[in-house]
Short mmCIF file of C-alpha atoms in Angstrom, two decimals:
data_model
loop_
_atom_site.label_atom_id
_atom_site.label_comp_id
_atom_site.label_asym_id
_atom_site.label_seq_id
_atom_site.Cartn_x
_atom_site.Cartn_y
_atom_site.Cartn_z
CA MET I 25 -41.18 46.19 23.67
CA SER I 26 -40.00 47.15 27.18
CA GLN I 27 -39.83 49.77 28.91
CA GLU I 28 -37.06 48.49 31.36
CA HIS I 29 -34.42 48.62 28.41
CA ILE I 30 -32.87 51.75 27.44
CA VAL I 31 -32.68 50.33 23.90
CA ARG I 32 -35.80 49.83 22.26
CA SER I 33 -36.31 46.79 19.65
CA ALA I 34 -39.16 45.00 17.84
CA SER I 35 -39.22 42.55 15.43
CA ILE I 36 -42.52 41.42 13.21
CA ALA I 37 -43.12 38.47 10.23
CA ALA I 38 -41.64 40.21 7.26
CA HIS I 39 -44.83 39.86 5.34
CA HIS I 40 -46.85 41.25 7.66
CA PRO I 41 -49.64 43.90 6.06
CA ASN I 42 -48.48 46.87 8.22
CA ALA I 43 -45.07 45.39 9.64
CA ILE I 44 -43.36 48.85 9.56
CA LYS I 45 -46.32 50.55 11.00
CA THR I 46 -46.63 48.14 13.55
CA LEU I 47 -43.05 47.95 14.37
CA ALA I 48 -42.81 51.84 14.66
CA ALA I 49 -45.36 51.78 17.01
CA ASP I 50 -43.60 49.22 18.71
CA LEU I 51 -40.25 51.44 19.38
CA GLY I 52 -42.42 54.61 19.97
CA GLU I 53 -40.83 58.38 19.52
CA ASP I 54 -38.15 60.38 20.42
CA LEU I 55 -35.06 58.27 18.75
CA ALA I 56 -31.52 59.56 17.43
CA HIS I 57 -31.68 56.49 15.58
CA VAL I 58 -33.16 53.22 13.65
CA PHE I 59 -31.79 50.16 12.71
CA LEU I 60 -33.48 47.51 10.26
CA TYR I 61 -32.53 44.09 10.04
CA VAL I 62 -34.80 42.90 6.68
CA SER I 63 -35.35 39.47 5.79
CA PRO I 64 -34.78 39.04 1.73
CA SER I 65 -37.69 37.83 1.29
CA VAL I 66 -39.40 41.03 1.02
CA ASN I 67 -39.08 44.19 -0.78
CA PHE I 68 -36.14 46.19 0.50
CA ASP I 69 -36.89 49.34 -1.57
CA ASP I 70 -40.63 49.18 -0.58
CA ILE I 71 -39.61 48.45 3.48
CA ALA I 72 -36.99 51.49 3.37
CA LYS I 73 -39.58 53.81 1.76
CA GLN I 74 -41.88 53.40 4.64
CA ALA I 75 -39.41 53.20 7.27
CA GLN I 76 -38.74 56.64 6.36
CA HIS I 77 -42.02 57.56 6.25
CA LEU I 78 -43.65 56.02 9.47
CA PHE I 79 -40.68 55.93 11.87
CA HIS I 80 -40.04 58.92 14.32
CA ALA I 81 -36.23 59.02 14.01
CA ASP I 82 -33.32 61.41 13.29
CA CYS I 83 -31.86 58.82 10.72
CA ILE I 84 -32.91 54.94 9.54
CA VAL I 85 -30.19 52.63 8.37
CA ALA I 86 -31.54 49.27 6.94
CA CYS I 87 -29.76 46.18 5.27
CA THR I 88 -31.10 43.09 4.21
CA THR I 89 -30.25 40.01 5.96
CA ALA I 90 -29.00 35.83 6.18
CA GLY I 91 -31.11 35.74 8.80
CA GLU I 92 -32.09 37.96 11.74
CA ILE I 93 -31.39 38.02 15.59
CA MET I 94 -34.23 38.56 18.52
CA SER I 95 -34.78 36.43 21.07
CA GLY I 96 -32.21 34.19 19.21
CA TYR I 97 -31.98 33.05 15.53
CA THR I 98 -35.25 33.67 13.41
CA GLU I 99 -36.20 33.74 9.67
CA ASP I 100 -38.15 36.12 7.54
CA GLN I 101 -38.49 38.46 9.89
CA ILE I 102 -37.52 42.25 9.98
CA VAL I 103 -35.68 43.42 13.34
CA ALA I 104 -35.72 46.68 14.70
CA VAL I 105 -33.19 48.72 16.74
CA GLY I 106 -34.31 52.33 18.14
CA LEU I 107 -32.08 54.86 19.91
CA PRO I 108 -33.46 57.04 21.97
CA ASN I 109 -32.27 60.45 21.84
CA ASN I 110 -31.67 60.94 25.39
CA HIS I 111 -29.27 58.69 25.95
CA PHE I 112 -27.46 58.29 21.95
CA ALA I 113 -26.68 61.03 19.32
CA THR I 114 -25.70 59.64 15.89
CA LYS I 115 -24.42 60.48 12.90
CA SER I 116 -24.02 58.45 9.28
CA ILE I 117 -22.53 58.31 6.40
CA LEU I 118 -23.47 57.04 3.28
CA ILE I 119 -20.63 55.34 1.10
CA LYS I 120 -22.72 55.13 -2.49
CA ASP I 121 -19.89 53.41 -4.13
CA VAL I 122 -17.62 51.10 -2.07
CA THR I 123 -15.48 50.25 -5.20
CA SER I 124 -14.43 54.26 -5.99
CA VAL I 125 -13.94 55.08 -2.71
CA ASN I 126 -11.58 58.29 -2.14
CA THR I 127 -9.62 57.73 0.77
CA ASN I 128 -8.97 60.85 1.54
CA ASP I 129 -12.00 62.63 1.13
CA LEU I 130 -13.76 59.80 2.70
CA ILE I 131 -11.66 60.34 6.04
CA GLY I 132 -12.08 63.99 5.84
CA GLU I 133 -16.07 63.43 5.76
CA MET I 134 -15.04 61.04 8.65
CA ILE I 135 -13.63 63.64 10.77
CA ARG I 136 -16.16 66.37 10.11
CA ALA I 137 -18.98 63.82 11.60
CA ARG I 138 -17.11 62.62 14.50
CA THR I 139 -16.46 66.32 15.27
CA GLU I 140 -19.43 67.59 15.04
CA LEU I 141 -21.13 64.81 17.09
CA THR I 142 -18.85 65.52 19.79
CA ASP I 143 -19.65 69.10 19.87
CA ALA I 144 -23.34 68.75 19.70
CA ASN I 145 -23.20 66.26 22.82
CA PRO I 146 -20.66 66.88 25.17
CA MET I 147 -22.42 64.61 27.73
CA PHE I 148 -22.15 61.46 26.03
CA SER I 149 -18.39 60.30 26.37
CA HIS I 150 -18.65 56.64 24.82
CA GLU I 151 -18.74 56.50 21.26
CA VAL I 152 -18.34 53.61 18.42
CA ALA I 153 -18.57 53.65 14.87
CA PHE I 154 -21.19 50.49 12.99
CA LEU I 155 -20.48 49.78 9.35
CA ILE I 156 -22.68 47.72 7.16
CA VAL I 157 -21.57 47.12 3.56
CA ASP I 158 -23.25 45.43 0.40
CA GLY I 159 -22.39 41.73 1.39
CA LEU I 160 -21.53 41.07 -2.66
CA SER I 161 -19.68 43.79 -3.23
CA LEU I 162 -15.89 42.17 -2.67
CA PHE I 163 -15.14 45.34 -1.57
CA GLU I 164 -15.49 44.80 2.39
CA ASP I 165 -11.52 44.39 2.90
CA GLN I 166 -10.18 47.32 0.88
CA LEU I 167 -13.06 49.86 2.62
CA VAL I 168 -12.46 48.78 6.27
CA SER I 169 -8.80 49.22 5.61
CA LYS I 170 -9.56 53.26 4.42
CA ILE I 171 -11.87 53.38 6.92
CA SER I 172 -9.89 52.25 9.90
CA SER I 173 -6.70 55.18 8.99
CA GLY I 174 -9.47 57.94 10.07
CA LEU I 175 -10.79 56.36 13.08
CA GLY I 176 -8.76 56.94 15.78
CA PRO I 177 -9.24 55.84 19.05
CA VAL I 178 -13.15 55.09 18.12
CA PRO I 179 -13.86 50.97 17.95
CA LEU I 180 -15.44 49.88 14.71
CA PHE I 181 -17.43 46.63 14.34
CA GLY I 182 -20.20 45.75 11.72
CA GLY I 183 -21.57 43.34 8.94
CA SER I 184 -21.71 42.59 5.83
CA ALA I 185 -25.72 42.34 4.28
CA GLY I 186 -26.91 39.08 2.88
CA ASP I 187 -29.24 37.06 1.03
CA GLY I 188 -30.09 34.01 2.90
CA THR I 189 -28.00 31.26 1.55
CA ARG I 190 -28.51 32.59 -2.29
CA PHE I 191 -25.92 35.03 -2.43
CA GLU I 192 -27.15 37.22 -5.56
CA LYS I 193 -28.79 40.56 -4.31
CA THR I 194 -27.69 42.56 -1.34
CA TYR I 195 -29.04 46.05 -0.44
CA VAL I 196 -28.29 48.73 2.41
CA ALA I 197 -30.48 52.02 2.68
CA CYS I 198 -30.16 55.42 4.29
CA ASN I 199 -32.86 57.28 4.92
CA GLY I 200 -35.29 55.50 2.66
CA VAL I 201 -33.11 55.31 -0.28
CA SER I 202 -31.78 51.66 -1.05
CA HIS I 203 -28.30 50.74 -2.68
CA GLN I 204 -26.17 48.16 -3.94
CA ASN I 205 -22.32 47.62 -3.69
CA ALA I 206 -22.53 50.69 -1.03
CA ALA I 207 -22.18 51.21 2.91
CA VAL I 208 -22.89 53.15 5.98
CA LEU I 209 -20.61 54.28 8.46
CA THR I 210 -22.54 55.13 11.53
CA PHE I 211 -20.92 56.94 14.66
CA MET I 212 -23.03 56.44 17.42
CA ARG I 213 -21.94 58.64 21.07
CA SER I 214 -24.12 58.03 24.16
CA ASP I 215 -24.01 58.18 27.73
CA CYS I 216 -23.79 54.35 27.86
CA VAL I 217 -20.77 52.08 28.16
CA ILE I 218 -20.35 50.49 25.26
CA GLU I 219 -17.63 47.98 24.63
CA SER I 220 -17.07 46.12 21.14
CA PHE I 221 -16.21 42.73 20.83
CA SER I 222 -14.84 39.82 18.45
CA LEU I 223 -15.32 36.26 19.10
CA ASP I 224 -14.82 32.93 17.43
CA HIS I 225 -14.69 29.37 18.91
CA LEU I 226 -11.97 28.01 16.05
CA SER I 227 -8.52 27.45 16.65
CA ALA I 228 -5.84 26.21 14.08
CA SER I 229 -5.13 22.80 13.97
CA SER I 230 -1.62 21.42 12.46
CA GLU I 231 -3.40 20.90 8.82
CA LYS I 232 -1.61 23.60 6.39
CA MET I 233 -2.60 24.19 2.78
CA VAL I 234 -1.44 26.72 0.12
CA VAL I 235 -3.06 28.67 -2.67
CA THR I 236 -1.31 28.15 -5.75
CA ARG I 237 -3.55 29.89 -8.40
CA ALA I 238 -5.99 32.54 -7.36
CA ASP I 239 -8.04 35.48 -8.82
CA PRO I 240 -8.04 37.64 -5.78
CA ALA I 241 -9.84 40.79 -7.12
CA ARG I 242 -13.23 37.93 -7.33
CA ARG I 243 -12.37 35.89 -4.00
CA ILE I 244 -11.66 32.81 -6.18
CA VAL I 245 -8.94 29.85 -5.39
CA HIS I 246 -8.28 28.02 -8.33
CA GLU I 247 -5.52 25.46 -6.91
CA ILE I 248 -4.87 24.57 -3.62
CA ASN I 249 -0.96 22.30 -3.08
CA ALA I 250 -1.06 23.04 -7.04
CA GLU I 251 -4.38 20.83 -7.57
CA PRO I 252 -8.04 21.58 -8.14
CA ALA I 253 -9.07 23.62 -4.90
CA ALA I 254 -12.33 21.97 -4.21
CA ARG I 255 -10.87 18.49 -4.77
CA GLU I 256 -8.23 19.37 -2.59
CA TYR I 257 -10.24 20.91 0.22
CA ALA I 258 -12.09 17.85 -0.01
CA ARG I 259 -9.27 15.44 -0.09
CA ILE I 260 -7.94 16.88 3.11
CA LEU I 261 -11.33 16.75 4.76
CA GLY I 262 -11.40 13.33 3.77
CA ARG I 263 -14.75 14.36 1.73
CA ASP I 264 -16.27 13.28 -1.74
CA PRO I 265 -15.99 16.47 -3.72
CA ASN I 266 -19.23 16.03 -5.29
CA GLN I 267 -20.74 16.55 -2.00
CA LEU I 268 -19.26 19.72 -0.70
CA SER I 269 -22.00 22.01 0.47
CA GLU I 270 -22.69 25.39 2.84
CA PHE I 271 -22.54 22.91 5.63
CA THR I 272 -19.26 21.16 4.94
CA PHE I 273 -17.90 24.76 4.65
CA ALA I 274 -19.78 25.90 8.12
CA SER I 275 -18.31 22.61 10.03
CA ASN I 276 -14.38 23.02 8.05
CA PRO I 277 -13.33 26.59 8.32
CA LEU I 278 -9.96 27.60 7.25
CA VAL I 279 -7.34 30.09 9.02
CA VAL I 280 -4.74 32.63 8.01
CA ARG I 281 -2.11 34.12 10.79
CA VAL I 282 -2.34 37.92 10.65
CA GLY I 283 -0.47 40.26 13.26
CA GLY I 284 0.13 37.42 15.45
CA ARG I 285 -4.07 36.06 15.48
CA HIS I 286 -5.71 33.56 13.67
CA HIS I 287 -8.02 35.15 11.27
CA VAL I 288 -11.18 33.29 9.33
CA ARG I 289 -11.03 33.05 5.84
CA ALA I 290 -14.42 31.33 4.80
CA ILE I 291 -15.81 29.46 1.83
CA GLN I 292 -18.62 30.83 0.28
CA GLN I 293 -19.12 28.19 -2.17
CA VAL I 294 -17.58 25.83 -4.60
CA THR I 295 -18.13 26.36 -8.73
CA LYS I 296 -18.85 24.35 -11.51
CA ASP I 297 -15.54 24.56 -12.27
CA GLY I 298 -14.58 23.51 -8.90
CA ASP I 299 -13.10 26.37 -7.72
CA LEU I 300 -13.62 27.83 -4.01
CA VAL I 301 -15.07 31.57 -3.25
CA PHE I 302 -14.19 32.96 -0.70
CA PHE I 303 -16.13 35.31 1.74
CA SER I 304 -12.69 37.52 2.43
CA ALA I 305 -9.40 38.61 0.99
CA ILE I 306 -7.36 35.28 -0.53
CA ASP I 307 -4.13 35.77 -2.71
CA GLU I 308 -1.61 33.29 -4.26
CA GLY I 309 0.79 32.15 -1.99
CA LEU I 310 -1.19 32.38 1.06
CA VAL I 311 -1.20 29.39 3.83
CA LEU I 312 -4.36 28.19 4.96
CA THR I 313 -5.15 26.12 7.68
CA LEU I 314 -7.93 23.67 8.84
CA ALA I 315 -9.28 25.09 11.88
CA ASP I 316 -10.55 23.19 15.31
CA ALA I 317 -13.85 24.06 16.68
CA GLU I 318 -14.86 24.13 20.34
CA ASP I 319 -18.63 23.53 21.25
CA MET I 320 -20.41 26.33 20.29
CA GLU I 321 -22.50 26.59 23.19
CA THR I 322 -19.97 26.28 26.00
CA HIS I 323 -18.03 28.49 24.09
CA LEU I 324 -20.85 31.36 24.13
CA GLU I 325 -22.43 30.91 27.23
CA ARG I 326 -18.50 31.54 28.54
CA GLU I 327 -17.56 34.34 26.55
CA PHE I 328 -21.63 36.04 26.96
CA SER I 329 -20.67 35.31 30.81
CA LYS I 330 -17.53 37.48 30.67
CA ILE I 331 -19.74 40.46 29.25
CA ALA I 332 -22.50 40.09 31.05
CA ASP I 333 -20.27 40.58 34.18
CA GLN I 334 -18.61 43.89 33.33
CA GLY I 335 -21.91 45.79 34.30
CA SER I 336 -25.79 46.07 34.08
CA LEU I 337 -25.79 45.30 30.59
CA ASP I 338 -28.83 46.30 28.65
CA CYS I 339 -28.64 44.69 25.39
CA MET I 340 -25.88 43.65 22.56
CA LEU I 341 -26.12 44.34 18.71
CA ILE I 342 -24.19 41.76 17.26
CA CYS I 343 -23.11 40.54 13.59
CA ASP I 344 -23.25 37.07 13.36
CA CYS I 345 -21.73 35.22 10.57
CA ILE I 346 -24.15 33.30 8.55
CA LEU I 347 -21.77 30.26 8.62
CA ARG I 348 -22.08 30.00 12.56
CA ARG I 349 -25.81 29.78 12.04
CA LEU I 350 -25.10 26.96 9.42
CA GLU I 351 -22.67 25.48 11.86
CA ALA I 352 -25.33 25.74 14.73
CA ALA I 353 -28.17 24.04 12.47
CA GLN I 354 -25.41 21.34 11.57
CA SER I 355 -24.94 20.47 14.97
CA GLN I 356 -28.39 20.92 16.51
CA LYS I 357 -27.07 23.68 18.19
CA THR I 358 -29.58 26.12 17.33
CA ILE I 359 -32.09 25.74 20.32
CA ALA I 360 -28.90 26.41 22.86
CA LEU I 361 -27.53 29.17 21.06
CA SER I 362 -31.03 30.84 20.53
CA ASN I 363 -31.50 30.96 24.18
CA ILE I 364 -27.78 31.91 24.77
CA MET I 365 -28.53 35.07 22.94
CA ALA I 366 -31.80 35.63 24.31
CA LYS I 367 -31.05 35.67 27.91
CA ASN I 368 -28.17 38.07 27.35
CA ARG I 369 -30.58 40.47 24.88
CA ALA I 370 -28.23 40.15 22.08
CA ILE I 371 -29.93 41.59 18.78
CA GLY I 372 -29.07 41.67 15.17
CA PHE I 373 -28.87 40.02 11.50
CA ASN I 374 -26.62 37.42 10.45
CA THR I 375 -24.00 38.40 7.51
CA TYR I 376 -21.71 37.54 4.77
CA GLY I 377 -18.61 39.01 6.76
CA GLU I 378 -18.11 40.72 9.90
CA GLN I 379 -15.74 44.00 10.28
CA PHE I 380 -13.82 44.85 13.90
CA GLY I 381 -10.97 47.43 13.70
CA ALA I 382 -9.01 47.26 10.89
CA MET I 383 -9.81 43.86 9.77
CA HIS I 384 -12.58 42.34 7.54
CA VAL I 385 -13.27 38.55 8.83
CA ASN I 386 -15.71 35.48 8.55
CA GLN I 387 -17.37 32.69 10.94
CA THR I 388 -17.12 35.69 13.82
CA MET I 389 -19.71 37.84 16.06
CA THR I 390 -18.90 40.91 15.98
CA GLY I 391 -20.89 43.15 18.33
CA VAL I 392 -20.84 46.05 21.54
CA ALA I 393 -22.31 45.38 24.59
CA ILE I 394 -24.46 48.19 26.28
CA TYR I 395 -24.54 48.62 29.42
CA ARG I 396 -26.60 51.25 31.35
CA PRO I 397 -24.82 54.43 32.63
CA GLU I 398 -25.37 54.41 36.54
CA ASN I 399 -24.53 50.72 37.09
CA LYS I 400 -21.27 49.97 35.26
CA VAL I 401 -18.42 48.79 37.65
#
């Protein structure tokens, strides 16, 4: 941990025998909040319980990842982010079952949490909401829609917990108790200037296709252009349908036009029946467009430079889609992107999807830039 930074951070090998004790010592005391991004290779429940016992923080929120980010892309690590209580105040809401949320009750709880946080911390004028949700719940779209109606002017960013490339079990935890099919919404207030952002390096091409048969509840597409989905997708790409992989999907994403902008509808995997499973909402009649990609390194350097130019940047808290990480590996850009992230002190995890505003999106990097309060330009 560098003492010159306001936001504290540390990482350690996930299987280190004293991982949480070491991280707790590195982050220090007087913390309003700790976020933990945990490799799925270790027992998450044990880590969550240890963290609750050992960290000196008012609240601890954790999740499993599809990769960790600390000085760039890392793997098989536990990354800890500590928000000191002289600059931050937080309030977290645990949503135990994202599939059975009562919208009115949730909005009421959100309004109370915001009000209490604001009244107790009048000196902290900047705020943001951070959502971490089970990445296999298949309910992020609906949840974000419900949450957005109660946010008011508060910007929202977030990420979906991951399980590497296995897609089997994902977890979130709040104050030592781990959950599946759950989410944690954290309101953050600070005297630091906080700016949310979402970026991707993709644009729509002229190649379009239509979803002609689907199972929206499970995010499965059976047919595209009235043909078996995986086979038709492969034909459009000029690929062998038997050779489709996560690297194919990362390098050849699809986008859909919503609200005047194109948003990625990323493919998670192909089933043994030749169906395509997506990371976010899908439906029959949806027009999908094959995306063109700008060079990832050039794009990230440019976008991060814009963010850094806005003030004295302390750090970025980021949620970066697993498909971006896979694409970086495929295009041999992992080291270059890691260097850019390290230079801008971007800390976070790789996700199964990202949340920004009222949208659940894919193949993006969403996050917040946190600037030192006295040097904002």
